[in-house]
Amino acid sequence: MAAAPVSAATPRELLVEAAFKTRDKTVALDRIAEAESLAGKQIVARPGDEDARLIRAMAVGYRAKLTRNRSDALSARKSFEAIAAANPRDAEAIASVGTWHLDSVIDLGAMMAGLAIGAKKATGFGLMDRAVALGGGRALYPGLAALLRLAIDPDDARGRQLAEAASVATVSAPLDRIFRNAAIAILVPLKAGDDHATQKLARELLPFGRLSG
């Protein structure tokens, strides 16, 4: 399946397209590659552009997730940690590190994620709570944190609390709307007490959760 061009899309828009709208793995990888390339060009033009650095790191992390490339996964982690260290009150940078840890646990299991790439559930939880606190009430942070927790453990009380908060949180960017809608959706099986459906839906609502191919 050939990737249709995305006209005048920014690197961030390309990653959102790949993670939440694309259903084909090859198309998603093409979007990710384009985002990484554009972000790289932005960094060359503006070496101090921290947002472009974060987007490029996200692209590498997304590629690692889809290709199971350990080198890319470790490279993404190193970049996320450096950006977060330089911007300790940047909720998105902090969430990127937290998501790296928790998404790795979801994909590989806690033991294997720890042994293979050093991902730790407790570290991820702590970072996501910090991102929520720094996030200014935006739906993105509690929504993402909720899905990550519930994808690991559908009985996670903190996950439900975060989903409830995200369902009424502020929308100021496309990702806020995506995660507020996701929070509203996940509350249905949560309130019904259906653990299997909760965990399955949480995983589907995370980036690339409905990807095939």
mmCIF file of C-alpha atoms in Angstrom:
data_model
loop_
_atom_site.group_PDB
_atom_site.id
_atom_site.type_symbol
_atom_site.label_atom_id
_atom_site.label_comp_id
_atom_site.label_asym_id
_atom_site.label_seq_id
_atom_site.Cartn_x
_atom_site.Cartn_y
_atom_site.Cartn_z
ATOM 1 C CA MET A 1 0.000 0.000 0.000
ATOM 2 C CA ALA A 2 1.643 3.237 -1.144
ATOM 3 C CA ALA A 3 1.762 6.208 1.168
ATOM 4 C CA ALA A 4 -0.291 9.125 -0.087
ATOM 5 C CA PRO A 5 1.520 12.461 0.335
ATOM 6 C CA VAL A 6 0.531 14.698 3.213
ATOM 7 C CA SER A 7 0.522 18.241 1.876
ATOM 8 C CA ALA A 8 2.474 20.861 3.808
ATOM 9 C CA ALA A 9 2.270 18.883 7.028
ATOM 10 C CA THR A 10 4.548 19.782 9.915
ATOM 11 C CA PRO A 11 6.731 17.082 11.509
ATOM 12 C CA ARG A 12 4.381 16.995 14.511
ATOM 13 C CA GLU A 13 1.321 16.602 12.267
ATOM 14 C CA LEU A 14 3.035 13.763 10.419
ATOM 15 C CA LEU A 15 3.668 11.909 13.676
ATOM 16 C CA VAL A 16 0.070 12.381 14.797
ATOM 17 C CA GLU A 17 -1.062 11.088 11.398
ATOM 18 C CA ALA A 18 1.213 8.043 11.709
ATOM 19 C CA ALA A 19 0.325 7.242 15.305
ATOM 20 C CA PHE A 20 -3.434 7.764 15.370
ATOM 21 C CA LYS A 21 -4.846 7.852 11.842
ATOM 22 C CA THR A 22 -2.760 5.461 9.769
ATOM 23 C CA ARG A 23 -3.732 1.795 9.779
ATOM 24 C CA ASP A 24 -0.905 0.407 7.601
ATOM 25 C CA LYS A 25 2.584 -0.145 9.026
ATOM 26 C CA THR A 26 4.432 0.752 5.835
ATOM 27 C CA VAL A 27 2.526 4.018 5.510
ATOM 28 C CA ALA A 28 3.181 4.798 9.171
ATOM 29 C CA LEU A 29 6.906 4.228 8.747
ATOM 30 C CA ASP A 30 6.915 6.530 5.713
ATOM 31 C CA ARG A 31 5.220 9.263 7.745
ATOM 32 C CA ILE A 32 7.706 8.786 10.568
ATOM 33 C CA ALA A 33 10.670 8.991 8.177
ATOM 34 C CA GLU A 34 9.304 12.191 6.660
ATOM 35 C CA ALA A 35 8.782 13.723 10.100
ATOM 36 C CA GLU A 36 12.313 12.800 11.157
ATOM 37 C CA SER A 37 13.761 14.308 7.986
ATOM 38 C CA LEU A 38 11.815 17.563 8.313
ATOM 39 C CA ALA A 39 12.682 17.897 11.986
ATOM 40 C CA GLY A 40 16.336 17.328 11.141
ATOM 41 C CA LYS A 41 16.231 20.123 8.588
ATOM 42 C CA GLN A 42 14.659 22.434 11.164
ATOM 43 C CA ILE A 43 17.478 21.669 13.585
ATOM 44 C CA VAL A 44 20.093 22.475 10.930
ATOM 45 C CA ALA A 45 18.353 25.792 10.270
ATOM 46 C CA ARG A 46 17.783 26.533 13.969
ATOM 47 C CA PRO A 47 20.206 24.537 16.142
ATOM 48 C CA GLY A 48 18.499 25.677 19.336
ATOM 49 C CA ASP A 49 15.054 24.438 18.302
ATOM 50 C CA GLU A 50 14.206 22.132 21.210
ATOM 51 C CA ASP A 51 10.770 21.297 19.816
ATOM 52 C CA ALA A 52 12.323 20.006 16.598
ATOM 53 C CA ARG A 53 14.774 17.941 18.652
ATOM 54 C CA LEU A 54 11.922 16.430 20.624
ATOM 55 C CA ILE A 55 9.956 15.631 17.461
ATOM 56 C CA ARG A 56 12.998 13.989 15.888
ATOM 57 C CA ALA A 57 13.499 11.891 19.028
ATOM 58 C CA MET A 58 9.824 10.905 18.936
ATOM 59 C CA ALA A 59 10.230 9.820 15.317
ATOM 60 C CA VAL A 60 13.177 7.610 16.267
ATOM 61 C CA GLY A 61 11.207 6.181 19.184
ATOM 62 C CA TYR A 62 8.178 5.499 17.021
ATOM 63 C CA ARG A 63 10.347 3.750 14.441
ATOM 64 C CA ALA A 64 11.888 1.656 17.201
ATOM 65 C CA LYS A 65 8.424 0.645 18.387
ATOM 66 C CA LEU A 66 7.332 -0.484 14.920
ATOM 67 C CA THR A 67 10.591 -2.192 13.910
ATOM 68 C CA ARG A 68 11.641 -3.528 17.352
ATOM 69 C CA ASN A 69 15.039 -1.918 16.849
ATOM 70 C CA ARG A 70 16.917 -1.855 20.156
ATOM 71 C CA SER A 71 19.494 0.687 18.982
ATOM 72 C CA ASP A 72 16.760 3.144 17.966
ATOM 73 C CA ALA A 73 14.942 2.585 21.259
ATOM 74 C CA LEU A 74 18.043 3.395 23.293
ATOM 75 C CA SER A 75 18.856 6.372 21.070
ATOM 76 C CA ALA A 76 15.355 7.772 21.577
ATOM 77 C CA ARG A 77 15.631 7.326 25.340
ATOM 78 C CA LYS A 78 18.986 9.136 25.436
ATOM 79 C CA SER A 79 17.557 12.045 23.428
ATOM 80 C CA PHE A 80 14.382 12.269 25.538
ATOM 81 C CA GLU A 81 16.381 12.285 28.762
ATOM 82 C CA ALA A 82 18.743 14.992 27.498
ATOM 83 C CA ILE A 83 15.870 17.222 26.388
ATOM 84 C CA ALA A 84 13.999 16.693 29.666
ATOM 85 C CA ALA A 85 17.131 17.451 31.685
ATOM 86 C CA ALA A 86 17.581 20.710 29.788
ATOM 87 C CA ASN A 87 13.877 21.580 30.163
ATOM 88 C CA PRO A 88 12.851 20.221 33.589
ATOM 89 C CA ARG A 89 9.483 21.997 33.586
ATOM 90 C CA ASP A 90 8.521 20.985 30.035
ATOM 91 C CA ALA A 91 5.598 18.586 30.463
ATOM 92 C CA GLU A 92 5.934 17.146 26.967
ATOM 93 C CA ALA A 93 9.625 16.378 27.395
ATOM 94 C CA ILE A 94 8.987 14.727 30.774
ATOM 95 C CA ALA A 95 6.050 12.748 29.354
ATOM 96 C CA SER A 96 8.207 11.542 26.474
ATOM 97 C CA VAL A 97 10.619 9.871 28.892
ATOM 98 C CA GLY A 98 7.781 8.450 30.978
ATOM 99 C CA THR A 99 6.000 7.115 27.915
ATOM 100 C CA TRP A 100 9.224 5.498 26.693
ATOM 101 C CA HIS A 101 9.430 3.481 29.911
ATOM 102 C CA LEU A 102 5.767 2.492 30.124
ATOM 103 C CA ASP A 103 5.241 1.779 26.440
ATOM 104 C CA SER A 104 8.281 -0.483 26.536
ATOM 105 C CA VAL A 105 6.739 -2.360 29.470
ATOM 106 C CA ILE A 106 3.455 -2.703 27.560
ATOM 107 C CA ASP A 107 5.207 -4.011 24.446
ATOM 108 C CA LEU A 108 7.767 -6.305 26.066
ATOM 109 C CA GLY A 109 6.457 -7.070 29.544
ATOM 110 C CA ALA A 110 7.999 -5.647 32.698
ATOM 111 C CA MET A 111 10.798 -8.184 33.100
ATOM 112 C CA MET A 112 11.927 -8.250 29.473
ATOM 113 C CA ALA A 113 11.686 -4.462 29.113
ATOM 114 C CA GLY A 114 13.922 -4.071 32.138
ATOM 115 C CA LEU A 115 16.465 -6.638 31.007
ATOM 116 C CA ALA A 116 16.565 -5.651 27.345
ATOM 117 C CA ILE A 117 16.539 -1.855 27.453
ATOM 118 C CA GLY A 118 16.342 -0.771 31.094
ATOM 119 C CA ALA A 119 12.713 0.351 31.019
ATOM 120 C CA LYS A 120 11.127 0.602 34.476
ATOM 121 C CA LYS A 121 7.455 0.811 35.349
ATOM 122 C CA ALA A 122 7.983 2.815 38.544
ATOM 123 C CA THR A 123 10.135 5.354 36.724
ATOM 124 C CA GLY A 124 7.501 5.742 34.036
ATOM 125 C CA PHE A 125 4.686 6.212 36.537
ATOM 126 C CA GLY A 126 6.616 8.875 38.421
ATOM 127 C CA LEU A 127 7.491 10.809 35.279
ATOM 128 C CA MET A 128 3.935 10.701 33.959
ATOM 129 C CA ASP A 129 2.577 12.021 37.257
ATOM 130 C CA ARG A 130 5.118 14.834 37.032
ATOM 131 C CA ALA A 131 4.050 15.612 33.463
ATOM 132 C CA VAL A 132 0.405 15.758 34.566
ATOM 133 C CA ALA A 133 1.342 18.202 37.329
ATOM 134 C CA LEU A 134 3.249 20.389 34.857
ATOM 135 C CA GLY A 135 0.695 20.068 32.063
ATOM 136 C CA GLY A 136 -1.465 23.075 32.845
ATOM 137 C CA GLY A 137 -4.726 21.138 32.866
ATOM 138 C CA ARG A 138 -4.401 19.944 29.257
ATOM 139 C CA ALA A 139 -6.136 16.654 28.436
ATOM 140 C CA LEU A 140 -3.062 15.196 26.743
ATOM 141 C CA TYR A 141 -1.142 14.401 29.916
ATOM 142 C CA PRO A 142 -3.737 12.746 32.170
ATOM 143 C CA GLY A 143 -5.254 11.029 29.132
ATOM 144 C CA LEU A 144 -1.962 9.519 28.015
ATOM 145 C CA ALA A 145 -0.989 8.606 31.569
ATOM 146 C CA ALA A 146 -4.348 6.901 32.089
ATOM 147 C CA LEU A 147 -4.070 4.789 28.949
ATOM 148 C CA LEU A 148 -0.515 3.711 29.778
ATOM 149 C CA ARG A 149 -1.515 2.650 33.287
ATOM 150 C CA LEU A 150 -4.686 0.861 32.205
ATOM 151 C CA ALA A 151 -2.903 -0.918 29.361
ATOM 152 C CA ILE A 152 -0.617 -2.409 32.002
ATOM 153 C CA ASP A 153 -3.250 -2.978 34.716
ATOM 154 C CA PRO A 154 -6.960 -2.380 34.024
ATOM 155 C CA ASP A 155 -7.608 -2.281 37.793
ATOM 156 C CA ASP A 156 -5.190 0.620 38.328
ATOM 157 C CA ALA A 157 -7.110 3.105 40.505
ATOM 158 C CA ARG A 158 -4.796 5.960 39.566
ATOM 159 C CA GLY A 159 -5.427 5.150 35.907
ATOM 160 C CA ARG A 160 -9.163 5.540 36.403
ATOM 161 C CA GLN A 161 -8.666 8.793 38.301
ATOM 162 C CA LEU A 162 -6.537 10.155 35.461
ATOM 163 C CA ALA A 163 -9.079 9.073 32.838
ATOM 164 C CA GLU A 164 -11.831 10.889 34.717
ATOM 165 C CA ALA A 165 -9.686 14.023 34.917
ATOM 166 C CA ALA A 166 -8.772 13.857 31.213
ATOM 167 C CA SER A 167 -12.413 13.431 30.164
ATOM 168 C CA VAL A 168 -13.173 16.992 31.312
ATOM 169 C CA ALA A 169 -9.738 18.560 30.798
ATOM 170 C CA THR A 170 -8.732 21.478 28.581
ATOM 171 C CA VAL A 171 -8.335 21.061 24.819
ATOM 172 C CA SER A 172 -5.793 23.427 23.287
ATOM 173 C CA ALA A 173 -4.216 21.237 20.583
ATOM 174 C CA PRO A 174 -5.215 18.230 18.431
ATOM 175 C CA LEU A 175 -3.560 15.759 20.805
ATOM 176 C CA ASP A 176 -5.660 17.090 23.672
ATOM 177 C CA ARG A 177 -8.824 16.256 21.760
ATOM 178 C CA ILE A 178 -7.506 12.811 20.854
ATOM 179 C CA PHE A 179 -6.727 11.964 24.472
ATOM 180 C CA ARG A 180 -9.849 13.540 25.926
ATOM 181 C CA ASN A 181 -11.944 11.453 23.547
ATOM 182 C CA ALA A 182 -9.852 8.418 24.463
ATOM 183 C CA ALA A 183 -10.482 9.061 28.161
ATOM 184 C CA ILE A 184 -14.219 9.333 27.580
ATOM 185 C CA ALA A 185 -14.128 6.053 25.628
ATOM 186 C CA ILE A 186 -12.090 4.127 28.222
ATOM 187 C CA LEU A 187 -14.440 5.148 31.025
ATOM 188 C CA VAL A 188 -17.206 3.032 29.472
ATOM 189 C CA PRO A 189 -15.602 -0.390 30.111
ATOM 190 C CA LEU A 190 -14.020 0.936 33.318
ATOM 191 C CA LYS A 191 -17.396 1.838 34.776
ATOM 192 C CA ALA A 192 -18.796 -1.484 33.610
ATOM 193 C CA GLY A 193 -16.038 -3.298 35.503
ATOM 194 C CA ASP A 194 -14.869 -5.096 32.341
ATOM 195 C CA ASP A 195 -11.122 -5.520 32.863
ATOM 196 C CA HIS A 196 -10.497 -7.356 29.593
ATOM 197 C CA ALA A 197 -12.263 -4.711 27.501
ATOM 198 C CA THR A 198 -10.567 -1.909 29.448
ATOM 199 C CA GLN A 199 -7.064 -3.233 28.849
ATOM 200 C CA LYS A 200 -7.761 -4.069 25.206
ATOM 201 C CA LEU A 201 -9.206 -0.628 24.471
ATOM 202 C CA ALA A 202 -6.419 1.175 26.357
ATOM 203 C CA ARG A 203 -3.846 -0.555 24.164
ATOM 204 C CA GLU A 204 -5.816 0.240 21.017
ATOM 205 C CA LEU A 205 -6.102 3.930 21.913
ATOM 206 C CA LEU A 206 -2.361 4.379 22.420
ATOM 207 C CA PRO A 207 -0.178 5.371 19.427
ATOM 208 C CA PHE A 208 -0.190 2.654 16.731
ATOM 209 C CA GLY A 209 -2.650 0.585 18.746
ATOM 210 C CA ARG A 210 -4.839 -0.054 15.708
ATOM 211 C CA LEU A 211 -2.061 -0.576 13.223
ATOM 212 C CA SER A 212 -2.033 -3.588 10.920
ATOM 213 C CA GLY A 213 0.443 -4.936 8.462
#
